Amino acid sequence: MSEKNDGANRDVTKRSARERLQAEREQQRKKDKRRRALLVGGAVVGVLGLAAVVGVIAANTGKGDKSAKGPVAVPSGATGKDALAIQTGKDSAKSTLTVWEDFRCPACKAFEDNYRDTLHDLENRGLLKIEFHLVTLIDGNMRGTGSLNAANAAACAQDAGKFPAYHDVLFVNQPVETDDAYAKNAKLLELAGKVDGLDTPAFRSCVEDGTHNSWVAKSHEAFRAGKFKGTPTVLLDGKDIFGDQATPLTPQKLKEKVEANAGAAGAPKPSGSASASGSASPSASASASGKPGSVAKTGVSGASGGSPGSSGAKTVTKGTTED
């Protein structure tokens, strides 16, 4: 009897152990199931979180981008077709000089250095007004953003009523063509310090925000549409006077043309006018390689800034052309 009871007790004990083991396994399965659910849920949340982060990055891509995109902000006082020109000189002047320039273009610097005194003299006498069109040719040929950034800064200077002086400072201090120094706003702001009253919070904000980038891009598109040969392109009352290599333009020839147009050919020669001995040949057509042409370097007095005079006219051998 006792053995039967002992056997029954052992059966009960074994059964209880099996039941407890089954219960523990079931409990473990439930725990594992919950853990897997949490892991899967966490992974989904992680993926969604990553997607959200990527979305934020994508949404912010281009914010603060200073490329030539967005609405066109026209500089104060811009004139001409589509308001793409910045005019200097008096409205009443009989002659109009149209100049297409790139602040990175060595040939443009050569033109400015050679003709600066003559142009300022004719403007001051009320005989000539100049319409400047800003181009980004070198950015395309050499890569970079210096042409764009410098042109935008010049347009910002126009907003401040300081375009002529800043325009001259940019050309006097132009880096070598392969050095995209004007891509750095810090350099453009540094040069603004050479123009009295230009370096203001408003000017700095305009430069750093690329306020006029789209306007500059539109100006360059007008240059392309005009099918001009290169920079600089110089037109006097609509006629290309800088593109005839047979009869190269000189500061004296330009002066005589403008004075004759104003009926002032017999006016006395003012002191400090540019030398008439030099000549300049036009922008060249594109080379086979599509690279910009070379130019004869010019010496400039007072090269540290301001609006210095030229040190004598030098010959521009080639202009800058577009690929």
Short mmCIF file of C-alpha atoms in Angstrom, two decimals:
data_model
loop_
_atom_site.label_atom_id
_atom_site.label_comp_id
_atom_site.label_asym_id
_atom_site.label_seq_id
_atom_site.Cartn_x
_atom_site.Cartn_y
_atom_site.Cartn_z
CA MET A 1 0.00 0.00 0.00
CA SER A 2 2.81 2.26 0.92
CA GLU A 3 4.59 1.50 -2.39
CA LYS A 4 1.48 2.40 -4.35
CA ASN A 5 1.23 5.71 -2.55
CA ASP A 6 4.89 6.41 -3.18
CA GLY A 7 4.40 5.67 -6.90
CA ALA A 8 1.38 7.93 -7.09
CA ASN A 9 3.27 10.72 -5.39
CA ARG A 10 6.13 10.34 -7.83
CA ASP A 11 3.72 10.53 -10.76
CA VAL A 12 2.16 13.65 -9.34
CA THR A 13 5.59 15.16 -8.80
CA LYS A 14 6.70 14.34 -12.37
CA ARG A 15 3.46 15.68 -13.78
CA SER A 16 3.80 18.87 -11.77
CA ALA A 17 7.39 19.25 -12.97
CA ARG A 18 6.32 18.79 -16.58
CA GLU A 19 3.48 21.25 -16.15
CA ARG A 20 5.79 23.78 -14.55
CA LEU A 21 8.31 23.29 -17.38
CA GLN A 22 5.60 23.71 -19.98
CA ALA A 23 4.34 26.80 -18.22
CA GLU A 24 7.84 28.21 -18.07
CA ARG A 25 8.39 27.43 -21.76
CA GLU A 26 5.10 29.04 -22.67
CA GLN A 27 6.01 32.06 -20.62
CA GLN A 28 9.40 32.20 -22.33
CA ARG A 29 7.75 31.95 -25.74
CA LYS A 30 5.50 34.84 -24.86
CA LYS A 31 8.52 36.83 -23.72
CA ASP A 32 10.37 36.00 -26.91
CA LYS A 33 7.35 36.98 -28.95
CA ARG A 34 7.08 40.31 -27.17
CA ARG A 35 10.81 40.92 -27.59
CA ARG A 36 10.63 40.16 -31.32
CA ALA A 37 7.67 42.48 -31.61
CA LEU A 38 9.63 45.20 -29.87
CA LEU A 39 12.68 44.61 -32.06
CA VAL A 40 10.62 44.73 -35.25
CA GLY A 41 8.77 47.80 -34.03
CA GLY A 42 12.02 49.44 -33.11
CA ALA A 43 13.45 48.69 -36.51
CA VAL A 44 10.40 50.19 -38.19
CA VAL A 45 10.65 53.26 -36.02
CA GLY A 46 14.37 53.46 -36.84
CA VAL A 47 13.71 53.25 -40.55
CA LEU A 48 10.98 55.83 -40.30
CA GLY A 49 13.25 58.02 -38.23
CA LEU A 50 16.01 57.68 -40.78
CA ALA A 51 13.57 58.48 -43.54
CA ALA A 52 12.51 61.55 -41.64
CA VAL A 53 16.13 62.63 -41.23
CA VAL A 54 16.80 62.06 -44.92
CA GLY A 55 13.67 64.03 -45.69
CA VAL A 56 14.87 66.92 -43.57
CA ILE A 57 18.26 66.82 -45.29
CA ALA A 58 16.59 66.77 -48.69
CA ALA A 59 14.26 69.56 -47.71
CA ASN A 60 17.20 71.66 -46.55
CA THR A 61 19.36 70.92 -49.56
CA GLY A 62 19.87 74.23 -51.34
CA LYS A 63 18.87 76.35 -48.37
CA GLY A 64 21.38 79.14 -48.17
CA ASP A 65 22.58 78.10 -51.64
CA LYS A 66 24.11 81.08 -53.39
CA SER A 67 23.74 79.71 -56.87
CA ALA A 68 22.02 81.71 -59.57
CA LYS A 69 18.51 80.42 -58.83
CA GLY A 70 15.40 82.04 -57.47
CA PRO A 71 13.58 85.29 -58.18
CA VAL A 72 15.46 88.07 -59.96
CA ALA A 73 16.34 90.93 -57.62
CA VAL A 74 17.19 93.91 -59.83
CA PRO A 75 19.85 96.28 -58.44
CA SER A 76 18.75 99.79 -57.62
CA GLY A 77 18.68 102.02 -60.69
CA ALA A 78 19.43 99.24 -63.20
CA THR A 79 18.45 100.25 -66.71
CA GLY A 80 18.21 99.03 -70.30
CA LYS A 81 16.34 96.03 -71.68
CA ASP A 82 15.06 93.88 -68.80
CA ALA A 83 16.94 96.25 -66.45
CA LEU A 84 20.17 94.31 -67.02
CA ALA A 85 22.56 97.27 -67.26
CA ILE A 86 24.17 99.43 -64.59
CA GLN A 87 24.68 102.92 -65.93
CA THR A 88 27.34 105.42 -64.96
CA GLY A 89 27.66 108.96 -66.29
CA LYS A 90 24.96 111.51 -67.02
CA ASP A 91 21.72 110.63 -68.77
CA SER A 92 22.13 113.69 -71.00
CA ALA A 93 25.41 112.44 -72.51
CA LYS A 94 25.29 112.21 -76.30
CA SER A 95 27.26 108.98 -76.52
CA THR A 96 26.60 105.62 -74.89
CA LEU A 97 29.31 103.03 -74.36
CA THR A 98 28.00 99.51 -73.76
CA VAL A 99 30.49 97.23 -72.03
CA TRP A 100 30.09 93.49 -71.38
CA GLU A 101 32.61 92.47 -68.71
CA ASP A 102 33.61 89.65 -66.38
CA PHE A 103 35.44 90.56 -63.17
CA ARG A 104 37.66 87.46 -63.56
CA CYS A 105 38.51 88.21 -67.20
CA PRO A 106 42.13 89.35 -67.75
CA ALA A 107 41.27 91.02 -71.07
CA CYS A 108 38.55 93.00 -69.29
CA LYS A 109 41.11 94.16 -66.73
CA ALA A 110 43.45 95.20 -69.56
CA PHE A 111 40.66 97.24 -71.15
CA GLU A 112 39.77 98.89 -67.84
CA ASP A 113 43.40 99.67 -66.97
CA ASN A 114 44.06 101.19 -70.39
CA TYR A 115 40.84 103.21 -70.75
CA ARG A 116 39.93 104.05 -67.15
CA ASP A 117 41.22 107.65 -67.16
CA THR A 118 39.68 108.40 -70.55
CA LEU A 119 36.30 106.97 -69.62
CA HIS A 120 36.15 108.84 -66.32
CA ASP A 121 37.18 112.07 -68.05
CA LEU A 122 34.49 111.77 -70.72
CA GLU A 123 31.89 110.92 -68.07
CA ASN A 124 32.89 113.84 -65.87
CA ARG A 125 32.59 116.21 -68.83
CA GLY A 126 29.06 114.94 -69.50
CA LEU A 127 29.97 113.55 -72.93
CA LEU A 128 29.63 109.84 -72.26
CA LYS A 129 27.47 107.46 -70.28
CA ILE A 130 28.42 103.81 -69.85
CA GLU A 131 26.12 100.81 -69.54
CA PHE A 132 27.87 97.92 -67.82
CA HIS A 133 26.61 94.38 -68.34
CA LEU A 134 28.08 91.78 -66.00
CA VAL A 135 29.04 88.35 -67.34
CA THR A 136 30.18 85.05 -65.78
CA LEU A 137 32.21 83.72 -68.70
CA ILE A 138 35.30 82.67 -66.74
CA ASP A 139 33.24 80.66 -64.26
CA GLY A 140 32.14 78.54 -67.20
CA ASN A 141 35.55 78.29 -68.84
CA MET A 142 37.74 77.86 -65.76
CA ARG A 143 35.11 76.63 -63.24
CA GLY A 144 34.34 78.34 -59.98
CA THR A 145 31.99 81.10 -58.82
CA GLY A 146 34.25 84.15 -58.64
CA SER A 147 32.68 85.86 -61.66
CA LEU A 148 29.20 85.36 -60.21
CA ASN A 149 30.10 86.39 -56.67
CA ALA A 150 32.01 89.48 -57.78
CA ALA A 151 29.20 90.54 -60.11
CA ASN A 152 26.68 90.10 -57.30
CA ALA A 153 28.89 92.18 -54.99
CA ALA A 154 29.13 94.90 -57.65
CA ALA A 155 25.33 94.91 -57.93
CA CYS A 156 25.17 95.22 -54.12
CA ALA A 157 27.51 98.21 -54.42
CA GLN A 158 25.07 99.67 -56.94
CA ASP A 159 22.33 99.39 -54.31
CA ALA A 160 24.58 101.43 -52.03
CA GLY A 161 25.35 104.02 -54.71
CA LYS A 162 29.01 102.93 -54.84
CA PHE A 163 29.19 100.92 -58.05
CA PRO A 164 31.75 102.99 -60.03
CA ALA A 165 34.36 102.98 -57.27
CA TYR A 166 33.86 99.32 -56.35
CA HIS A 167 33.86 98.30 -60.02
CA ASP A 168 37.31 99.89 -60.40
CA VAL A 169 38.60 98.33 -57.17
CA LEU A 170 37.58 94.84 -58.34
CA PHE A 171 39.48 95.21 -61.61
CA VAL A 172 42.54 96.84 -60.05
CA ASN A 173 42.78 93.97 -57.55
CA GLN A 174 41.75 91.18 -59.94
CA PRO A 175 43.48 87.87 -59.09
CA VAL A 176 45.12 85.81 -61.79
CA GLU A 177 42.61 83.98 -63.94
CA THR A 178 43.31 80.58 -62.42
CA ASP A 179 42.86 81.87 -58.86
CA ASP A 180 39.16 81.94 -58.02
CA ALA A 181 39.75 84.35 -55.12
CA TYR A 182 36.52 86.26 -55.79
CA ALA A 183 34.56 83.12 -54.96
CA LYS A 184 35.31 83.99 -51.34
CA ASN A 185 32.95 86.60 -49.95
CA ALA A 186 35.58 87.51 -47.37
CA LYS A 187 37.79 88.81 -50.19
CA LEU A 188 34.97 90.82 -51.73
CA LEU A 189 34.14 92.33 -48.34
CA GLU A 190 37.80 93.11 -47.73
CA LEU A 191 37.96 95.06 -51.00
CA ALA A 192 34.76 96.89 -50.09
CA GLY A 193 36.80 98.47 -47.31
CA LYS A 194 38.71 100.40 -49.99
CA VAL A 195 35.52 102.27 -50.95
CA ASP A 196 34.41 104.90 -48.43
CA GLY A 197 31.05 104.08 -46.89
CA LEU A 198 30.47 100.79 -48.73
CA ASP A 199 31.22 98.23 -46.01
CA THR A 200 27.90 98.33 -44.18
CA PRO A 201 25.69 95.60 -42.68
CA ALA A 202 23.30 95.95 -45.61
CA PHE A 203 26.09 95.51 -48.15
CA ARG A 204 27.53 92.53 -46.26
CA SER A 205 24.13 90.85 -46.10
CA CYS A 206 23.58 91.44 -49.83
CA VAL A 207 26.95 89.89 -50.67
CA GLU A 208 26.66 86.91 -48.34
CA ASP A 209 23.07 86.13 -49.36
CA GLY A 210 23.82 86.32 -53.09
CA THR A 211 20.90 88.72 -53.45
CA HIS A 212 21.51 89.53 -57.12
CA ASN A 213 22.81 86.15 -58.31
CA SER A 214 19.75 85.45 -60.45
CA TRP A 215 20.00 88.92 -61.99
CA VAL A 216 23.64 88.25 -62.88
CA ALA A 217 22.65 84.89 -64.43
CA LYS A 218 20.00 86.64 -66.50
CA SER A 219 22.60 89.17 -67.68
CA HIS A 220 24.89 86.35 -68.77
CA GLU A 221 22.05 84.69 -70.66
CA ALA A 222 21.50 87.99 -72.50
CA PHE A 223 25.20 87.97 -73.39
CA ARG A 224 24.89 84.46 -74.84
CA ALA A 225 21.73 85.40 -76.71
CA GLY A 226 23.55 88.39 -78.19
CA LYS A 227 26.10 86.01 -79.74
CA PHE A 228 28.98 88.26 -78.76
CA LYS A 229 32.47 86.94 -79.49
CA GLY A 230 33.86 87.30 -75.99
CA THR A 231 34.71 89.67 -73.19
CA PRO A 232 35.20 92.51 -73.15
CA THR A 233 32.65 93.47 -75.77
CA VAL A 234 32.63 97.25 -76.23
CA LEU A 235 30.00 99.05 -78.29
CA LEU A 236 29.80 102.80 -78.92
CA ASP A 237 26.22 103.79 -79.68
CA GLY A 238 25.54 100.20 -80.68
CA LYS A 239 28.59 99.80 -82.96
CA ASP A 240 31.38 97.40 -82.09
CA ILE A 241 34.44 99.65 -81.87
CA PHE A 242 36.63 97.12 -80.11
CA GLY A 243 36.35 94.33 -82.62
CA ASP A 244 38.17 95.72 -85.66
CA GLN A 245 41.76 94.47 -85.61
CA ALA A 246 42.55 96.37 -88.83
CA THR A 247 42.03 99.70 -87.04
CA PRO A 248 42.65 99.03 -83.33
CA LEU A 249 40.91 101.27 -80.87
CA THR A 250 42.98 103.53 -78.62
CA PRO A 251 41.94 105.81 -75.75
CA GLN A 252 42.64 108.83 -77.97
CA LYS A 253 40.50 107.47 -80.81
CA LEU A 254 37.65 106.81 -78.40
CA LYS A 255 37.99 110.31 -76.98
CA GLU A 256 37.89 111.85 -80.47
CA LYS A 257 34.82 109.84 -81.47
CA VAL A 258 32.89 110.87 -78.36
CA GLU A 259 33.92 114.52 -78.61
CA ALA A 260 32.98 114.62 -82.27
CA ASN A 261 29.58 113.14 -81.49
CA ALA A 262 29.06 115.85 -78.89
CA GLY A 263 30.28 118.60 -81.19
CA ALA A 264 33.24 119.19 -78.91
CA ALA A 265 36.11 118.02 -81.10
CA GLY A 266 37.94 121.27 -80.60
CA ALA A 267 37.72 121.20 -76.81
CA PRO A 268 41.10 121.47 -75.04
CA LYS A 269 42.60 118.23 -73.86
CA PRO A 270 42.08 117.91 -70.08
CA SER A 271 45.02 117.16 -67.84
CA GLY A 272 45.50 113.60 -66.71
CA SER A 273 43.81 111.99 -69.73
CA ALA A 274 44.95 108.57 -70.79
CA SER A 275 47.88 108.15 -73.15
CA ALA A 276 46.94 107.96 -76.80
CA SER A 277 49.95 105.91 -77.80
CA GLY A 278 48.55 102.51 -76.96
CA SER A 279 46.12 100.40 -78.89
CA ALA A 280 43.79 97.56 -78.08
CA SER A 281 42.65 94.78 -80.30
CA PRO A 282 39.32 93.03 -79.85
CA SER A 283 38.09 89.92 -78.19
CA ALA A 284 39.29 86.92 -80.12
CA SER A 285 37.13 84.11 -81.44
CA ALA A 286 37.18 80.85 -79.50
CA SER A 287 40.34 78.79 -79.83
CA ALA A 288 40.25 75.17 -80.89
CA SER A 289 40.62 74.07 -77.30
CA GLY A 290 37.83 76.34 -76.12
CA LYS A 291 40.06 77.85 -73.43
CA PRO A 292 40.23 81.58 -72.73
CA GLY A 293 42.84 83.54 -74.61
CA SER A 294 45.86 85.17 -73.06
CA VAL A 295 46.32 88.88 -72.58
CA ALA A 296 49.25 91.22 -72.35
CA LYS A 297 49.54 92.19 -68.70
CA THR A 298 49.28 95.84 -67.81
CA GLY A 299 50.89 97.89 -65.10
CA VAL A 300 48.53 99.88 -62.89
CA SER A 301 49.58 102.62 -60.56
CA GLY A 302 47.93 102.64 -57.16
CA ALA A 303 47.06 98.97 -57.43
CA SER A 304 46.07 98.75 -53.80
CA GLY A 305 42.60 100.05 -54.53
CA GLY A 306 40.51 103.08 -55.38
CA SER A 307 40.22 104.34 -58.97
CA PRO A 308 43.81 104.65 -60.12
CA GLY A 309 44.89 105.80 -63.53
CA SER A 310 46.54 103.56 -66.04
CA SER A 311 50.30 103.50 -66.42
CA GLY A 312 50.01 103.82 -70.19
CA ALA A 313 47.92 101.96 -72.72
CA LYS A 314 48.99 98.41 -73.43
CA THR A 315 47.90 96.18 -76.26
CA VAL A 316 45.27 93.54 -75.49
CA THR A 317 46.26 90.58 -77.62
CA LYS A 318 43.24 88.36 -77.04
CA GLY A 319 39.97 88.50 -75.23
CA THR A 320 38.11 85.83 -73.32
CA THR A 321 35.73 83.68 -75.27
CA GLU A 322 33.04 81.20 -74.32
CA ASP A 323 33.39 77.48 -74.85
#
